[in-house]
Coordinates of C-alpha atoms in Angstrom, one line a residue:
Chain A
M1 CA 0.1 0.4 0.2
R2 CA 1.2 3.5 -1.3
P3 CA 0.3 6.6 1.1
T4 CA -1.8 9.1 0.0
G5 CA -0.4 11.3 -2.6
I6 CA 1.4 8.8 -4.4
W7 CA -0.5 8.3 -7.7
F8 CA 0.9 7.4 -11.3
E9 CA -0.7 8.7 -14.8
S10 CA 0.8 6.1 -17.0
Y11 CA 1.6 2.2 -17.2
A12 CA 5.1 3.5 -17.4
A13 CA 5.4 5.2 -14.3
E14 CA 3.2 2.4 -12.3
A15 CA 5.6 -0.3 -13.8
R16 CA 9.2 1.5 -12.6
V17 CA 11.2 -0.2 -9.8
L18 CA 12.1 3.4 -8.5
E19 CA 8.2 4.9 -8.2
T20 CA 8.7 8.2 -6.7
L21 CA 11.7 10.7 -7.0
R22 CA 12.3 10.8 -3.2
A23 CA 13.8 6.9 -3.7
R24 CA 15.9 8.5 -7.2
L25 CA 17.5 10.3 -5.0
W26 CA 18.4 7.6 -2.8
L27 CA 19.4 5.4 -5.1
L28 CA 21.7 8.7 -6.6
A29 CA 23.2 9.4 -3.5
L30 CA 23.9 5.9 -2.7
L31 CA 25.7 6.1 -5.8
A32 CA 27.5 8.8 -5.6
A33 CA 29.0 7.9 -1.9
L34 CA 30.5 4.8 -3.3
V35 CA 32.0 6.5 -6.3
L36 CA 33.4 9.3 -4.1
L37 CA 34.4 5.9 -1.6
P38 CA 38.1 5.7 -2.8
A39 CA 39.0 9.1 -1.9
V40 CA 38.8 8.7 1.6
A41 CA 39.3 5.0 2.1
G42 CA 42.7 2.9 2.6
P43 CA 43.2 -0.3 0.7
W44 CA 42.6 -2.3 3.9
L45 CA 38.6 -1.3 3.3
L46 CA 38.3 -0.8 -1.0
G47 CA 39.5 -4.8 -1.2
E48 CA 36.4 -5.6 1.5
F49 CA 33.9 -3.3 -0.5
T50 CA 35.1 -5.6 -3.5
N51 CA 35.1 -8.5 -1.8
L52 CA 31.6 -7.9 -1.1
F53 CA 30.3 -6.3 -4.5
I54 CA 32.1 -10.2 -6.1
T55 CA 30.2 -11.8 -3.6
L56 CA 26.9 -10.1 -4.3
V57 CA 27.2 -10.9 -7.9
A58 CA 27.3 -14.5 -7.0
V59 CA 24.6 -14.0 -4.6
Y60 CA 22.4 -12.1 -7.3
G61 CA 22.8 -15.1 -9.7
L62 CA 21.5 -17.6 -6.8
Y63 CA 18.4 -15.3 -6.5
V64 CA 17.5 -16.1 -10.4
T65 CA 17.8 -19.5 -9.6
V66 CA 16.6 -20.7 -6.4
G67 CA 14.9 -17.5 -5.5
M68 CA 12.4 -16.7 -8.4
A69 CA 13.1 -20.3 -10.3
G70 CA 12.4 -22.3 -7.4
Q71 CA 15.3 -24.9 -8.0
I72 CA 17.7 -25.4 -5.7
N73 CA 21.5 -25.0 -6.6
I74 CA 24.3 -25.9 -4.0
A75 CA 27.0 -25.1 -7.0
Q76 CA 27.4 -22.1 -7.3
S77 CA 30.7 -21.5 -6.2
A78 CA 31.9 -24.5 -8.6
F79 CA 30.5 -22.1 -11.1
V80 CA 32.1 -19.2 -10.2
G81 CA 35.1 -21.8 -10.1
V82 CA 34.5 -22.5 -13.6
G83 CA 34.3 -18.6 -14.5
A84 CA 37.7 -17.5 -12.6
F85 CA 39.5 -20.4 -14.2
T86 CA 38.3 -19.8 -17.6
A87 CA 39.3 -15.7 -17.2
A88 CA 42.3 -17.3 -15.9
K89 CA 43.7 -19.1 -18.4
L90 CA 42.3 -16.7 -21.5
S91 CA 44.2 -14.1 -19.2
G92 CA 47.1 -16.2 -19.5
M93 CA 46.9 -16.1 -23.2
G94 CA 46.9 -12.5 -23.1
V95 CA 43.2 -12.0 -24.2
P96 CA 41.5 -8.4 -22.7
I97 CA 39.5 -8.1 -19.7
W98 CA 35.9 -7.0 -22.3
A99 CA 36.7 -10.4 -23.2
T100 CA 37.2 -13.0 -20.5
I101 CA 34.5 -11.8 -18.4
P102 CA 32.3 -12.6 -20.8
A103 CA 33.6 -16.1 -21.6
G104 CA 34.2 -17.0 -17.7
A105 CA 30.0 -16.4 -17.7
L106 CA 29.4 -18.0 -21.1
A107 CA 32.2 -21.2 -19.4
A108 CA 30.2 -21.4 -16.1
G109 CA 26.8 -21.2 -18.5
C110 CA 27.4 -24.0 -20.4
I111 CA 28.3 -25.7 -17.5
S112 CA 25.3 -25.4 -15.5
I113 CA 23.5 -26.9 -18.8
V114 CA 24.6 -29.9 -18.5
F115 CA 24.4 -30.4 -14.4
A116 CA 20.4 -28.9 -15.0
L117 CA 19.9 -31.0 -18.1
P118 CA 18.2 -34.8 -15.3
A119 CA 15.2 -31.5 -15.1
W120 CA 13.8 -33.3 -17.6
R121 CA 13.2 -36.6 -15.1
V122 CA 13.6 -34.9 -11.7
K123 CA 12.5 -31.8 -10.1
G124 CA 12.6 -30.7 -6.3
F125 CA 16.0 -31.8 -4.2
Y126 CA 16.4 -34.5 -6.8
L127 CA 17.7 -31.7 -9.2
A128 CA 19.6 -30.5 -6.2
L129 CA 21.4 -33.9 -6.2
T130 CA 22.5 -33.1 -9.4
T131 CA 24.2 -29.7 -8.9
L132 CA 25.5 -31.3 -5.6
A133 CA 26.8 -34.1 -7.9
A134 CA 28.7 -30.8 -10.3
Q135 CA 30.5 -29.4 -6.7
V136 CA 31.6 -32.3 -5.8
M137 CA 33.0 -33.4 -9.2
F138 CA 34.2 -29.5 -9.7
P139 CA 37.9 -30.0 -7.8
I140 CA 38.4 -33.6 -8.6
V141 CA 38.5 -32.8 -12.2
I142 CA 40.7 -29.9 -11.9
L143 CA 43.3 -31.9 -10.1
A144 CA 43.0 -35.2 -12.7
L145 CA 43.4 -32.8 -15.8
P146 CA 47.0 -32.2 -16.8
M147 CA 48.5 -29.3 -14.5
S148 CA 50.0 -27.1 -18.0
W149 CA 45.9 -26.6 -18.8
L150 CA 45.0 -25.6 -15.7
G151 CA 47.4 -25.7 -12.9
G152 CA 46.2 -28.2 -11.0
L153 CA 47.0 -28.4 -7.6
V154 CA 48.9 -25.7 -7.8
G155 CA 46.9 -23.0 -9.4
M156 CA 47.5 -20.6 -12.1
P157 CA 48.4 -16.6 -11.8
V158 CA 46.0 -14.7 -13.6
M159 CA 47.7 -11.8 -15.3
P160 CA 46.7 -8.1 -14.0
P161 CA 44.1 -6.1 -16.0
T162 CA 43.9 -3.5 -18.0
L163 CA 41.5 -1.4 -19.8
F164 CA 41.9 0.8 -22.9
G165 CA 45.3 1.4 -21.2
L166 CA 44.3 2.4 -17.8
N167 CA 45.8 -0.4 -15.1
L168 CA 42.6 -1.9 -13.0
G169 CA 45.3 -4.1 -11.0
T170 CA 45.5 -1.6 -8.5
P171 CA 42.7 -1.6 -5.1
T172 CA 40.4 1.4 -6.9
G173 CA 40.7 -0.4 -10.2
L174 CA 39.4 -3.2 -8.5
Y175 CA 36.4 -1.7 -6.5
F176 CA 35.3 0.4 -9.8
L177 CA 35.8 -3.4 -11.7
G178 CA 33.4 -4.6 -8.8
L179 CA 30.8 -1.4 -8.6
F180 CA 30.6 -1.7 -12.0
V181 CA 29.2 -5.8 -12.1
A182 CA 27.3 -4.9 -8.8
A183 CA 25.6 -2.4 -10.3
L184 CA 25.0 -3.9 -13.4
A185 CA 24.1 -7.5 -11.6
T186 CA 21.4 -5.4 -8.9
W187 CA 19.7 -3.4 -12.2
T188 CA 19.3 -6.8 -14.0
A189 CA 18.1 -9.2 -11.0
F190 CA 15.5 -6.0 -10.0
N191 CA 14.3 -5.8 -13.9
L192 CA 13.8 -9.6 -14.6
P193 CA 11.2 -10.0 -12.4
R194 CA 9.2 -7.8 -14.8
S195 CA 10.4 -9.2 -18.2
R196 CA 8.7 -12.4 -19.6
I197 CA 11.3 -14.8 -19.2
G198 CA 11.2 -13.9 -15.0
R199 CA 7.5 -14.7 -15.3
A200 CA 8.3 -17.4 -15.9
F201 CA 10.8 -18.5 -13.6
R202 CA 7.8 -17.0 -11.1
A203 CA 5.4 -19.4 -12.6
V204 CA 7.2 -22.3 -12.6
H205 CA 8.4 -21.7 -9.0
D206 CA 4.9 -21.5 -7.3
N207 CA 3.5 -24.0 -9.2
D208 CA 4.7 -25.7 -12.3
S209 CA 2.3 -28.1 -13.6
A210 CA 0.1 -25.2 -13.2
A211 CA 2.7 -23.6 -14.9
S212 CA 2.8 -26.0 -18.2
V213 CA -1.0 -25.8 -17.5
M214 CA -0.2 -22.3 -18.9
G215 CA 1.9 -22.7 -21.8
I216 CA 5.6 -22.9 -20.1
Q217 CA 8.3 -25.0 -21.3
V218 CA 8.5 -25.9 -18.0
T219 CA 11.7 -28.2 -18.9
R220 CA 13.5 -25.4 -20.3
I221 CA 12.3 -22.4 -18.2
K222 CA 14.4 -24.7 -14.8
I223 CA 17.4 -24.9 -17.8
E224 CA 16.9 -21.4 -18.1
A225 CA 17.4 -20.7 -14.8
F226 CA 20.2 -22.2 -14.0
F227 CA 21.7 -20.9 -17.0
A228 CA 21.1 -17.2 -16.0
G229 CA 22.4 -18.3 -12.8
A230 CA 25.0 -19.0 -13.8
L231 CA 25.6 -16.5 -16.0
Y232 CA 26.1 -14.2 -13.0
A233 CA 28.5 -16.7 -11.4
G234 CA 30.8 -16.5 -14.4
V235 CA 30.5 -13.3 -14.0
A236 CA 31.6 -13.1 -10.4
G237 CA 34.0 -15.7 -10.3
A238 CA 35.8 -13.4 -13.3
V239 CA 36.3 -10.7 -11.4
L240 CA 37.6 -12.5 -9.1
A241 CA 40.0 -13.8 -10.5
Y242 CA 41.2 -10.7 -11.2
F243 CA 40.5 -9.7 -7.5
L244 CA 42.8 -12.5 -5.6
Q245 CA 45.6 -12.5 -8.4
F246 CA 46.0 -16.6 -8.0
V247 CA 43.5 -19.3 -8.7
T248 CA 42.8 -22.6 -6.7
V249 CA 40.2 -25.4 -6.0
S250 CA 40.3 -24.5 -3.0
S251 CA 38.5 -21.1 -3.1
F252 CA 35.8 -22.8 -4.6
T253 CA 34.4 -25.5 -2.2
L254 CA 31.0 -26.3 -0.8
F255 CA 31.5 -25.1 1.8
T256 CA 31.5 -20.9 0.0
S257 CA 28.2 -22.6 -2.0
V258 CA 26.5 -23.1 1.4
W259 CA 27.8 -20.1 2.4
Y260 CA 26.5 -18.2 -0.9
L261 CA 23.0 -19.7 -0.1
G262 CA 22.9 -18.5 3.4
M263 CA 23.4 -15.1 3.0
L264 CA 20.5 -15.6 0.0
I265 CA 18.4 -16.9 3.0
V266 CA 19.2 -14.7 5.3
G267 CA 18.6 -11.5 3.1
G268 CA 15.2 -13.0 1.9
L269 CA 14.7 -15.6 -1.2
H270 CA 11.3 -13.3 -3.0
S271 CA 12.8 -9.7 -3.0
P272 CA 15.6 -8.5 -5.1
V273 CA 16.9 -6.3 -1.9
G274 CA 17.3 -9.8 -0.2
P275 CA 20.7 -10.4 -1.9
I276 CA 21.6 -7.0 -0.4
L277 CA 20.7 -7.2 3.2
G278 CA 21.9 -10.8 3.2
V279 CA 25.5 -10.1 1.7
V280 CA 26.4 -6.4 4.0
F281 CA 24.9 -8.8 7.0
V282 CA 26.8 -12.1 6.9
T283 CA 30.4 -9.6 5.9
L284 CA 29.7 -7.7 8.9
L285 CA 29.1 -10.2 10.9
Q286 CA 32.0 -12.3 9.7
E287 CA 34.3 -9.2 10.3
G288 CA 33.0 -8.9 13.9
L289 CA 33.5 -12.3 14.6
H290 CA 37.0 -11.7 13.0
K291 CA 37.5 -8.6 15.7
F292 CA 36.0 -10.8 18.4
A293 CA 38.3 -13.9 17.8
N294 CA 41.1 -11.4 17.1
A295 CA 40.9 -9.7 20.6
M296 CA 40.9 -13.4 22.2
L297 CA 44.3 -14.3 20.3
Q298 CA 45.4 -11.2 21.5
A299 CA 43.8 -12.0 25.3
D300 CA 44.9 -15.4 26.0
G301 CA 46.2 -17.1 22.8
G302 CA 44.5 -20.1 22.7
L303 CA 42.1 -19.5 19.8
G304 CA 43.2 -20.5 16.2
G305 CA 42.5 -19.8 12.6
G306 CA 40.6 -23.2 12.6
T307 CA 38.3 -22.1 16.0
V308 CA 37.5 -19.1 13.5
F309 CA 36.2 -20.1 10.5
A310 CA 34.3 -23.1 12.9
L311 CA 33.2 -20.6 15.0
S312 CA 31.7 -18.6 12.0
S313 CA 30.6 -21.9 10.2
V314 CA 28.1 -22.1 13.3
V315 CA 26.9 -18.1 13.8
L316 CA 26.0 -18.5 9.9
A317 CA 24.5 -22.2 10.5
L318 CA 22.2 -20.8 13.6
C319 CA 21.1 -17.9 11.4
I320 CA 19.6 -19.7 8.4
L321 CA 17.6 -22.1 10.9
I322 CA 16.4 -18.7 12.8
A323 CA 15.9 -17.3 9.8
L324 CA 14.0 -20.4 8.7
I325 CA 12.1 -21.1 11.1
F326 CA 11.0 -17.9 12.9
E327 CA 11.5 -15.5 9.0
P328 CA 11.4 -17.5 6.1
R329 CA 10.5 -14.2 4.1
G330 CA 14.1 -13.0 5.8
L331 CA 15.7 -9.8 6.6
A332 CA 14.2 -7.9 2.8
H333 CA 10.6 -8.8 4.8
L334 CA 12.0 -7.0 8.0
W335 CA 13.1 -3.8 5.4
H336 CA 10.4 -3.8 3.6
T337 CA 7.5 -3.2 6.8
G338 CA 10.3 -1.0 8.3
M339 CA 9.6 0.7 5.0
K340 CA 5.9 1.3 5.3
A341 CA 6.1 2.0 8.6
F342 CA 8.7 4.9 8.2
R343 CA 6.7 6.2 5.1
L344 CA 3.0 6.3 6.7
W345 CA 4.3 7.3 10.5
P346 CA 3.2 8.8 12.5
F347 CA -0.1 6.6 11.5
P348 CA 0.3 3.1 12.1
R349 CA 0.8 1.0 9.9
N350 CA -1.7 -1.5 8.6
Chain B
M1 CA 40.8 -63.3 -13.4
I2 CA 41.9 -64.0 -9.6
D3 CA 43.3 -60.6 -9.9
L4 CA 39.9 -59.6 -11.6
L5 CA 37.9 -61.1 -8.9
Q6 CA 40.0 -60.2 -5.6
I7 CA 38.5 -56.6 -6.6
V8 CA 35.7 -57.7 -7.1
I9 CA 35.3 -59.2 -3.6
E10 CA 37.4 -55.6 -2.3
G11 CA 34.7 -53.8 -3.7
S12 CA 31.6 -55.7 -2.6
L13 CA 33.0 -55.7 1.1
V14 CA 33.6 -51.6 0.5
G15 CA 30.3 -51.2 -1.1
L16 CA 28.3 -53.1 2.0
V17 CA 29.8 -50.2 4.2
Y18 CA 28.8 -47.3 1.7
G19 CA 25.2 -49.7 1.8
L20 CA 25.7 -49.0 5.6
V21 CA 25.5 -45.3 5.2
A22 CA 23.3 -45.5 2.5
I23 CA 20.7 -47.2 4.7
S24 CA 20.9 -44.4 7.0
F25 CA 19.3 -42.4 4.7
V26 CA 16.8 -44.3 3.1
V27 CA 15.4 -45.0 7.4
I28 CA 15.7 -41.1 7.6
Y29 CA 13.7 -40.5 4.5
R30 CA 11.7 -43.4 4.5
A31 CA 10.0 -41.9 7.4
A32 CA 10.6 -38.7 7.6
K33 CA 11.2 -37.8 4.0
I34 CA 13.9 -35.4 4.6
I35 CA 17.3 -36.3 2.8
N36 CA 19.4 -35.4 5.2
L37 CA 22.7 -33.8 3.1
A38 CA 24.5 -33.7 6.5
Q39 CA 24.4 -37.8 7.2
G40 CA 28.4 -37.3 6.8
E41 CA 28.8 -35.1 9.5
V42 CA 25.9 -37.1 11.6
L43 CA 28.7 -39.9 10.8
V44 CA 31.4 -38.1 12.0
V45 CA 29.7 -36.9 15.4
G46 CA 28.8 -40.2 15.9
A47 CA 32.8 -41.4 15.3
F48 CA 33.7 -38.5 17.9
L49 CA 31.2 -40.2 20.8
L50 CA 33.1 -43.3 19.9
W51 CA 36.7 -41.8 20.4
T52 CA 35.0 -40.1 23.7
F53 CA 34.3 -43.1 25.0
T54 CA 37.4 -45.3 24.3
E55 CA 40.5 -43.5 24.1
G56 CA 39.2 -40.3 24.4
A57 CA 37.8 -41.9 28.2
A58 CA 41.5 -43.9 28.2
G59 CA 42.8 -41.1 28.3
L60 CA 41.2 -39.0 31.3
G61 CA 42.4 -42.4 33.2
W62 CA 39.0 -43.9 32.7
P63 CA 39.6 -47.0 30.5
L64 CA 36.3 -48.6 29.8
P65 CA 35.4 -52.5 28.4
I66 CA 34.7 -51.9 24.1
P67 CA 31.0 -53.2 24.6
V68 CA 30.8 -50.6 27.8
S69 CA 32.2 -47.9 25.6
L70 CA 30.4 -48.7 22.4
L71 CA 27.1 -48.7 24.6
L72 CA 27.8 -45.9 26.1
T73 CA 28.0 -44.3 21.7
A74 CA 25.1 -45.5 21.0
A75 CA 23.2 -43.6 23.9
G76 CA 25.3 -40.6 23.5
C77 CA 24.2 -40.6 19.4
M78 CA 20.2 -41.6 20.3
V79 CA 20.5 -38.5 22.3
F80 CA 21.7 -36.8 19.9
G81 CA 19.9 -37.5 17.1
A82 CA 16.4 -36.7 19.0
A83 CA 18.3 -33.0 19.5
V84 CA 18.7 -32.3 16.2
E85 CA 14.9 -33.6 15.3
R86 CA 14.0 -32.0 18.6
S87 CA 15.4 -28.4 17.4
V88 CA 16.2 -28.0 13.8
F89 CA 13.3 -30.3 12.2
R90 CA 10.5 -30.4 14.7
P91 CA 9.8 -26.7 14.2
L92 CA 10.0 -27.2 10.2
I93 CA 7.1 -30.0 9.9
G94 CA 4.6 -29.0 7.3
Q95 CA 6.9 -26.5 5.9
P96 CA 8.0 -26.7 1.7
A97 CA 10.8 -29.6 0.5
F98 CA 12.9 -26.4 -0.2
T99 CA 13.1 -24.9 4.1
I100 CA 13.4 -28.5 4.9
F101 CA 16.2 -29.5 2.6
M102 CA 17.8 -26.5 3.4
A103 CA 18.0 -27.0 7.2
G104 CA 19.4 -30.2 6.3
V105 CA 22.4 -27.9 4.5
A106 CA 22.6 -25.8 7.7
L107 CA 23.5 -28.6 9.9
L108 CA 25.9 -29.8 7.6
I109 CA 27.6 -26.9 8.3
L110 CA 26.4 -26.4 11.8
L111 CA 27.4 -29.6 12.8
R112 CA 31.0 -29.6 11.4
G113 CA 31.3 -26.0 13.0
L114 CA 30.9 -27.7 16.7
V115 CA 32.8 -30.3 16.0
Q116 CA 35.8 -28.4 15.5
L117 CA 35.0 -26.4 18.6
V118 CA 33.9 -29.2 21.1
W119 CA 36.7 -31.8 20.0
G120 CA 39.1 -29.4 17.6
A121 CA 40.6 -30.2 14.0
E122 CA 43.0 -32.5 14.9
T123 CA 43.1 -36.2 13.3
R124 CA 43.0 -38.9 16.5
S125 CA 42.6 -42.8 16.3
I126 CA 40.1 -45.1 16.7
P127 CA 41.1 -48.5 18.5
V128 CA 40.5 -51.8 17.3
I129 CA 37.2 -52.7 17.6
L130 CA 36.8 -54.8 15.1
P131 CA 39.9 -57.7 14.6
E132 CA 41.9 -56.9 11.6
G133 CA 43.9 -59.0 9.3
A134 CA 42.9 -60.9 7.2
L135 CA 41.6 -64.3 6.4
Q136 CA 42.5 -66.9 2.8
I137 CA 39.1 -67.9 0.9
G138 CA 40.8 -70.3 -1.2
P139 CA 43.2 -67.9 -3.4
F140 CA 41.8 -64.7 -2.5
L141 CA 42.3 -62.6 1.0
V142 CA 39.5 -60.8 2.7
N143 CA 39.5 -58.4 4.9
T144 CA 37.9 -59.7 8.5
R145 CA 37.4 -56.0 9.6
L146 CA 34.8 -55.5 6.4
L147 CA 33.7 -59.4 5.9
I148 CA 32.1 -59.0 9.7
G149 CA 30.9 -54.9 8.8
A150 CA 29.3 -56.6 5.6
A151 CA 27.3 -59.8 7.7
F152 CA 26.8 -56.4 9.9
T153 CA 24.8 -54.5 7.0
L154 CA 22.8 -57.7 5.9
A155 CA 21.9 -58.4 9.1
L156 CA 20.5 -55.0 9.8
T157 CA 19.0 -54.9 6.1
A158 CA 17.0 -57.5 6.8
A159 CA 15.8 -57.1 10.9
L160 CA 15.2 -53.5 9.5
H161 CA 13.0 -54.4 6.3
L162 CA 11.1 -57.1 8.8
F163 CA 10.5 -53.4 11.2
F164 CA 9.4 -51.1 8.5
T165 CA 7.1 -53.7 6.0
R166 CA 5.6 -56.4 9.6
S167 CA 5.5 -54.0 13.4
R168 CA 3.2 -51.3 14.0
L169 CA 5.5 -48.1 14.4
G170 CA 7.2 -49.1 10.7
L171 CA 4.0 -49.4 8.9
R172 CA 3.4 -46.4 10.4
L173 CA 6.3 -44.4 9.3
A174 CA 5.9 -45.2 6.1
A175 CA 2.1 -43.8 6.0
V176 CA 4.4 -40.8 7.2
A177 CA 6.6 -40.9 4.3
E178 CA 3.8 -41.4 1.9
D179 CA 2.1 -37.8 3.0
H180 CA 2.4 -36.2 6.0
T181 CA -1.5 -34.4 6.2
T182 CA -3.1 -37.9 5.4
A183 CA -0.8 -39.7 8.0
L184 CA -2.0 -37.1 10.3
S185 CA -5.7 -37.8 9.5
L186 CA -5.3 -41.0 9.9
G187 CA -4.0 -40.3 13.4
V188 CA -0.7 -41.0 12.9
S189 CA 1.7 -39.1 14.3
V190 CA 3.9 -37.3 12.5
R191 CA 6.2 -36.3 15.4
Q192 CA 7.0 -39.3 17.1
A193 CA 7.8 -40.9 13.7
I194 CA 10.1 -38.0 12.5
A195 CA 11.8 -38.6 15.7
T196 CA 12.0 -42.2 15.2
A197 CA 13.2 -41.8 11.9
W198 CA 16.4 -39.5 13.5
V199 CA 17.5 -41.8 16.4
L200 CA 17.3 -44.8 13.8
G201 CA 19.4 -43.2 11.1
T202 CA 22.4 -41.1 13.8
V203 CA 22.4 -44.8 15.8
V204 CA 22.9 -47.0 11.7
A205 CA 25.0 -43.8 10.7
T206 CA 27.3 -44.4 14.3
A207 CA 27.7 -48.4 13.5
A208 CA 28.9 -47.3 10.0
S209 CA 31.7 -45.3 11.8
V210 CA 32.4 -48.2 13.7
V211 CA 32.8 -50.2 10.8
L212 CA 34.9 -48.2 8.7
L213 CA 37.2 -46.7 11.8
S214 CA 37.4 -49.3 13.4
G215 CA 41.5 -49.2 14.5
S216 CA 41.8 -46.0 11.9
I217 CA 42.4 -42.3 11.8
L218 CA 39.3 -40.4 13.0
S219 CA 39.3 -36.6 11.0
L220 CA 36.7 -34.1 10.0
E221 CA 37.4 -35.2 6.2
V222 CA 35.6 -38.8 7.2
A223 CA 32.5 -36.8 6.5
V224 CA 32.6 -37.2 2.6
I225 CA 31.4 -40.8 2.6
G226 CA 28.1 -39.2 3.3
F227 CA 28.1 -37.3 -0.2
K228 CA 29.9 -41.1 -1.1
A229 CA 26.7 -43.2 -0.2
L230 CA 24.2 -40.4 -1.4
P231 CA 24.7 -41.8 -4.8
V232 CA 24.0 -46.1 -3.5
A233 CA 20.7 -45.0 -1.5
L234 CA 19.5 -43.0 -5.0
L235 CA 20.4 -45.8 -6.7
G236 CA 18.8 -48.2 -4.6
G237 CA 16.0 -45.9 -4.4
M238 CA 14.9 -43.8 -1.6
E239 CA 12.7 -45.8 0.0
S240 CA 14.1 -49.1 -0.5
I241 CA 16.2 -50.3 2.7
R242 CA 16.8 -53.9 0.9
G243 CA 18.0 -51.7 -2.6
A244 CA 20.5 -50.1 -0.3
P245 CA 23.2 -52.9 0.0
L246 CA 22.9 -54.5 -3.5
A247 CA 23.0 -50.2 -4.7
G248 CA 25.7 -50.1 -2.8
V249 CA 27.3 -53.8 -4.0
I250 CA 26.4 -52.1 -7.3
I251 CA 29.0 -49.0 -6.8
G252 CA 31.5 -50.3 -5.0
V253 CA 32.3 -53.0 -7.6
L254 CA 32.4 -50.3 -9.8
E255 CA 34.5 -48.0 -8.2
A256 CA 37.2 -50.8 -7.6
L257 CA 37.2 -51.9 -10.9
A258 CA 37.7 -47.5 -12.2
S259 CA 40.5 -47.1 -9.8
A260 CA 41.9 -50.5 -11.1
Y261 CA 41.9 -50.3 -14.2
L262 CA 40.5 -46.7 -15.3
D263 CA 42.7 -44.2 -12.6
P264 CA 46.0 -45.1 -14.3
L265 CA 44.4 -43.6 -17.3
T266 CA 42.7 -41.1 -15.9
N267 CA 45.4 -38.9 -13.2
G268 CA 43.2 -40.5 -10.1
A269 CA 40.0 -39.3 -11.3
A270 CA 37.7 -42.0 -12.5
S271 CA 36.9 -43.8 -9.2
G272 CA 36.4 -40.6 -7.8
L273 CA 33.9 -39.0 -10.4
L274 CA 32.1 -42.8 -11.1
P275 CA 29.6 -42.2 -8.1
Y276 CA 28.4 -39.1 -9.2
V277 CA 28.6 -39.6 -12.8
A278 CA 26.6 -42.7 -11.5
M279 CA 23.8 -40.3 -9.7
V280 CA 23.2 -38.0 -12.6
A281 CA 22.5 -40.9 -15.1
V282 CA 20.1 -42.4 -12.3
L283 CA 18.2 -39.3 -12.0
L284 CA 18.3 -39.3 -16.3
I285 CA 17.2 -42.4 -16.3
R286 CA 15.7 -44.2 -13.5
P287 CA 14.7 -41.0 -11.2
Y288 CA 13.3 -43.4 -8.7
G289 CA 16.3 -46.1 -8.0
L290 CA 16.3 -50.2 -8.6
F291 CA 13.6 -50.7 -5.7
G292 CA 11.7 -47.2 -5.1
W293 CA 8.1 -46.6 -4.9
R294 CA 7.2 -45.2 -8.3
R295 CA 5.0 -42.0 -8.2
I296 CA 4.0 -40.3 -11.1
E297 CA 4.9 -37.0 -9.2
R298 CA 8.0 -36.5 -7.5
L299 CA 7.5 -33.2 -5.6

């Protein structure tokens, strides 16, 4: 429900993502703050933000596959890995960055189609098991391929990216690269639900029998949902490769996939705001735990790096379980109700 | 020829251990309709309980006889299974399959983190519980630990099959597996069924950890067996107790053959990939497995 005084004079105005001038001004302010950030922030903070942007792109991929189309994907990290290894290999061959990122996205998308094919016979969590197979097979395949192809156990170095003679390998350059892909991912994810294919995803999510009665080719839409989600993962992987400067299989584990899923669930599956809230919340939580662990480490020295990892796994798992049991719509729902209360104040929300 | 038969024998014995883990998947699915991805971690928790009551207790100056520590382990993992059911899965009864599946995924990292926090990440040795050694049968050598494990798996399969098809409680569990709402309307307690399933599932997983780890090394990596047993459970059929050991033998023999004949050509990847390739193939060709319930719709 909108407050009194907001009305639309055309269909196009009502269909906008940002309905009011105020919302557009807020977005502009946010963008300006993010663009001006490198002027005041140090390299550590820029690195954190770059990492956050890359994670956001990967989680938006999950939002498309899991949130919109309702197909569980626990191999997002493997698809990110496919993008990263593709970009690393191509950058070693001297291919420029404007070609490696789309190539990484396409490679991840094509691999995802192979594992989405069982959608033809099964549905629900049986389909999730094929993505589990993809995640488990990914390191085995990379490690078994000859060292000269993808680096095997050691990994592969990545050439620093340049664009039109500009060196993007600096913290600031990588920050703007991350900001650009994150903005692109956000823009597409907000607009996808308004498109024909986005509505088809939603229909398959709600009830695939009903969707097929309405003339949607369910199997094809499911495969397209996996493909679209993996495209985001590939882009995230390619940028991650440039960010890490070195790719190894140990960066792309089942645990990372679960982390991505956890961020999506905590943030909220059914709203494009969810991934942003989830990624920011989980990143803040993780940084807080690191700070806490460092303080403990200085206090008595009894805490190792493994303990910090274990502690953050436990906290994230508890967050997912709490979200599933008590607030399945995630932080996005709290955000929407909070916004509504803010807009209607001082009148009650309902 | 003797080599080939030896590989087949070893493969089928290892496969029966996979079958044992697969039974723990099937027991939980059959009663609660939950594919619990965390089953490997449940097995690791059982193994750490076993370690606590054997080596851990001995380290504290309380050496226990093996049968007592096995009983204590069984009691401990029953309590653990009941606690998982009560705290995670009971509040989710009636939720969509997606939510329950994700709860299993969250449980996976929760248990992995908790084990690391409680027991630490270092590797530990489990004492010899089942006799080590090799039995000479004709020209073949058979590992006694795996042989006893195989006999145990087959006996357990027969017992669980009778339980699920003949006993009153077992039939109630089958009704819950068919449909929660229908079961409730017929007066079957879904809560009781799911609690029973979890206790049974953790006990079977812990039994598997005894067979698997007796006299060997326990680390967090042991949990991988859960992902290896998942294809076995799917091939046998998620509802079929008797399908699990048979599918275990099939996967175990294929894996042993692949590791003997294909691994030298593929840099060691063939045997690792085989269970998962088999899983994708099963889902494509026969999604309900060898002996699973054929459903028109699988939701």
